[in-house]
Coordinates of N, CA and C in Angstrom, one line a residue:
M1 N -132.0 66.8 -114.3 CA -132.5 67.4 -113.1 C -133.6 66.6 -112.5
R2 N -133.6 66.4 -111.2 CA -134.5 65.6 -110.5 C -136.0 66.0 -110.7
W3 N -136.3 67.3 -110.6 CA -137.7 67.7 -110.6 C -138.3 67.7 -112.0
V4 N -137.5 67.5 -113.0 CA -138.0 67.4 -114.4 C -138.0 66.0 -114.8
G5 N -137.0 65.2 -114.4 CA -136.8 63.9 -114.9 C -136.1 63.8 -116.2
K6 N -135.4 64.8 -116.6 CA -134.7 64.9 -117.9 C -133.2 65.2 -117.6
P7 N -132.4 65.0 -118.6 CA -131.0 65.5 -118.5 C -131.0 67.0 -118.6
V8 N -130.0 67.6 -118.1 CA -129.9 69.1 -118.0 C -130.0 69.7 -119.4
D9 N -129.4 69.0 -120.4 CA -129.4 69.5 -121.8 C -130.8 69.5 -122.4
A10 N -131.7 68.7 -121.9 CA -133.1 68.6 -122.5 C -134.1 69.4 -121.8
V11 N -133.8 70.2 -120.8 CA -134.7 71.1 -120.1 C -135.2 72.2 -121.0
T12 N -136.5 72.4 -120.9 CA -137.1 73.5 -121.8 C -137.7 74.6 -120.9
V13 N -138.1 75.6 -121.5 CA -138.7 76.8 -120.8 C -140.0 76.3 -120.1
G14 N -140.7 75.4 -120.7 CA -141.9 74.9 -120.0 C -141.6 74.2 -118.7
D15 N -140.5 73.4 -118.7 CA -140.1 72.7 -117.5 C -139.7 73.7 -116.4
V16 N -139.0 74.7 -116.8 CA -138.7 75.7 -115.7 C -139.9 76.4 -115.2
R17 N -140.9 76.7 -116.1 CA -142.1 77.4 -115.8 C -142.9 76.5 -114.8
S18 N -143.0 75.2 -115.1 CA -143.7 74.3 -114.2 C -143.1 74.2 -112.8
F19 N -141.8 74.2 -112.8 CA -141.1 74.2 -111.5 C -141.4 75.4 -110.7
L20 N -141.2 76.6 -111.4 CA -141.5 77.8 -110.7 C -142.9 78.0 -110.3
G21 N -143.8 77.3 -111.0 CA -145.2 77.4 -110.6 C -145.5 76.8 -109.3
L22 N -144.6 75.9 -108.8 CA -144.8 75.3 -107.4 C -144.5 76.3 -106.3
C23 N -143.8 77.4 -106.7 CA -143.3 78.4 -105.7 C -144.1 79.7 -105.7
V24 N -145.2 79.8 -106.5 CA -145.9 81.0 -106.6 C -146.5 81.6 -105.4
D25 N -146.9 80.7 -104.4 CA -147.5 81.1 -103.2 C -146.6 82.0 -102.3
R26 N -145.3 81.9 -102.4 CA -144.4 82.7 -101.6 C -143.4 83.4 -102.5
P27 N -143.6 84.7 -102.6 CA -142.7 85.5 -103.6 C -141.2 85.4 -103.3
Y28 N -140.9 85.3 -102.0 CA -139.4 85.3 -101.7 C -138.9 83.9 -102.1
R29 N -139.6 82.9 -102.0 CA -139.2 81.5 -102.5 C -139.0 81.5 -104.0
Y30 N -140.0 82.1 -104.7 CA -140.0 82.2 -106.2 C -138.7 83.0 -106.6
R31 N -138.5 84.1 -105.9 CA -137.3 85.0 -106.2 C -136.0 84.2 -106.0
N32 N -135.9 83.5 -104.9 CA -134.7 82.8 -104.6 C -134.4 81.6 -105.7
H33 N -135.5 80.9 -106.0 CA -135.3 79.8 -107.0 C -135.0 80.4 -108.3
L34 N -135.7 81.5 -108.7 CA -135.4 82.1 -110.0 C -134.0 82.6 -110.1
A35 N -133.5 83.2 -109.0 CA -132.1 83.7 -109.1 C -131.1 82.6 -109.3
G36 N -131.3 81.5 -108.6 CA -130.4 80.4 -108.7 C -130.5 79.8 -110.1
L37 N -131.7 79.6 -110.6 CA -131.9 79.1 -112.0 C -131.3 80.0 -113.0
K38 N -131.4 81.3 -112.9 CA -130.8 82.2 -113.8 C -129.3 82.1 -113.9
V39 N -128.7 82.0 -112.7 CA -127.2 81.9 -112.6 C -126.8 80.6 -113.2
F40 N -127.5 79.5 -112.9 CA -127.2 78.2 -113.4 C -127.2 78.1 -114.9
F41 N -128.4 78.5 -115.4 CA -128.6 78.3 -116.9 C -127.7 79.3 -117.7
R42 N -127.6 80.5 -117.2 CA -126.9 81.6 -117.9 C -125.4 81.4 -117.8
D43 N -124.9 81.2 -116.6 CA -123.4 81.2 -116.4 C -122.8 79.8 -116.5
S44 N -123.5 78.8 -116.0 CA -122.9 77.4 -116.0 C -123.2 76.7 -117.3
L45 N -124.4 76.8 -117.8 CA -124.7 76.0 -119.1 C -124.6 76.8 -120.3
G46 N -124.6 78.2 -120.2 CA -124.5 79.0 -121.4 C -125.8 79.0 -122.2
K47 N -127.0 78.9 -121.5 CA -128.3 78.9 -122.1 C -129.2 79.9 -121.5
P48 N -128.9 81.2 -121.7 CA -129.6 82.3 -121.0 C -131.1 82.4 -121.6
W49 N -131.3 81.9 -122.8 CA -132.7 82.0 -123.3 C -133.7 81.2 -122.6
L50 N -133.3 80.2 -121.8 CA -134.2 79.4 -121.0 C -134.9 80.2 -119.9
V51 N -134.2 81.2 -119.3 CA -134.6 81.9 -118.1 C -134.8 83.4 -118.3
E52 N -134.4 83.9 -119.5 CA -134.5 85.4 -119.6 C -135.9 86.0 -119.7
S53 N -136.9 85.2 -120.0 CA -138.2 85.7 -120.1 C -138.9 85.8 -118.7
F54 N -138.3 85.2 -117.7 CA -138.9 85.2 -116.3 C -138.5 86.5 -115.6
R55 N -139.4 87.1 -114.9 CA -139.1 88.3 -114.2 C -139.3 88.1 -112.7
F56 N -138.5 88.8 -111.9 CA -138.6 88.8 -110.5 C -139.9 89.4 -110.0
P57 N -140.5 88.9 -109.0 CA -141.7 89.6 -108.5 C -141.4 90.9 -107.8
R58 N -142.3 91.8 -107.8 CA -142.1 93.1 -107.1 C -142.1 92.9 -105.6
K59 N -141.3 93.7 -105.0 CA -141.2 93.6 -103.5 C -142.5 94.3 -103.0
I60 N -143.1 93.7 -102.0 CA -144.3 94.2 -101.3 C -143.8 95.2 -100.2
V61 N -144.3 96.4 -100.3 CA -144.0 97.4 -99.3 C -145.2 97.6 -98.4
K62 N -144.9 97.4 -97.1 CA -145.9 97.5 -96.1 C -146.1 99.0 -95.7
V63 N -147.3 99.5 -95.8 CA -147.5 100.9 -95.5 C -148.3 100.9 -94.2
R64 N -147.8 101.8 -93.3 CA -148.5 102.0 -92.0 C -149.7 102.8 -92.2
N65 N -150.8 102.5 -91.6 CA -152.0 103.2 -91.8 C -152.2 104.4 -90.8
S66 N -151.3 104.4 -89.8 CA -151.4 105.5 -88.8 C -150.1 106.3 -88.7
L67 N -150.3 107.5 -88.2 CA -149.2 108.4 -88.0 C -148.6 108.2 -86.6
P68 N -147.3 108.4 -86.4 CA -146.8 108.3 -85.0 C -147.4 109.4 -84.1
D69 N -147.5 109.0 -82.8 CA -148.1 110.0 -81.9 C -147.0 111.0 -81.5
K70 N -147.4 112.0 -80.7 CA -146.5 113.1 -80.3 C -145.3 112.6 -79.5
V71 N -145.5 111.7 -78.7 CA -144.4 111.1 -77.8 C -143.3 110.5 -78.7
M72 N -143.8 109.7 -79.7 CA -142.8 109.1 -80.6 C -142.1 110.1 -81.5
L73 N -142.8 111.1 -81.9 CA -142.2 112.2 -82.7 C -141.1 112.9 -81.9
K74 N -141.5 113.3 -80.6 CA -140.5 113.9 -79.8 C -139.3 113.1 -79.5
R75 N -139.5 111.8 -79.3 CA -138.3 110.9 -79.1 C -137.5 110.8 -80.4
F76 N -138.1 110.8 -81.5 CA -137.3 110.7 -82.8 C -136.5 111.9 -83.0
F77 N -137.2 113.1 -82.9 CA -136.4 114.3 -83.2 C -135.5 114.7 -82.1
G78 N -135.7 114.3 -80.9 CA -134.7 114.5 -79.8 C -133.5 113.7 -80.0
G79 N -133.7 112.5 -80.5 CA -132.5 111.6 -80.8 C -131.8 112.1 -82.0
A80 N -132.5 112.7 -83.0 CA -131.8 113.2 -84.2 C -130.8 114.3 -83.8
D81 N -131.2 115.2 -82.9 CA -130.2 116.2 -82.5 C -128.9 115.6 -81.9
K82 N -129.1 114.6 -81.0 CA -128.0 113.9 -80.4 C -127.1 113.2 -81.5
F83 N -127.8 112.7 -82.5 CA -127.1 112.0 -83.6 C -126.3 113.0 -84.4
K84 N -126.8 114.2 -84.7 CA -126.1 115.2 -85.4 C -124.8 115.7 -84.7
V85 N -125.0 115.8 -83.4 CA -123.8 116.2 -82.6 C -122.7 115.1 -82.6
M86 N -123.1 113.9 -82.5 CA -122.1 112.8 -82.6 C -121.5 112.7 -84.0
L87 N -122.3 112.9 -85.0 CA -121.8 112.7 -86.4 C -120.9 113.9 -86.8
F88 N -121.2 115.1 -86.5 CA -120.5 116.2 -87.0 C -119.5 116.9 -86.0
S89 N -119.3 116.2 -84.9 CA -118.3 116.9 -84.0 C -117.0 116.2 -84.0

């Protein structure tokens, strides 16, 4: 593999860890690289022990700090009635 400078059979857990260390700043990039490496080593090479200790990062949930105002709530619930009529008629 190019990023390690070794043949595929000689790659170690430390090599995978050092490669994934380059992607730590962006969780989605780390997740995508890890998913690809897991499939490659587990399914293609038959070496699942190289990547089974790595875990996917948790998804970050953005929480709104404010509640919707009355106008937004009226618009939402008014649309919900129309949706029920369309769905159940």
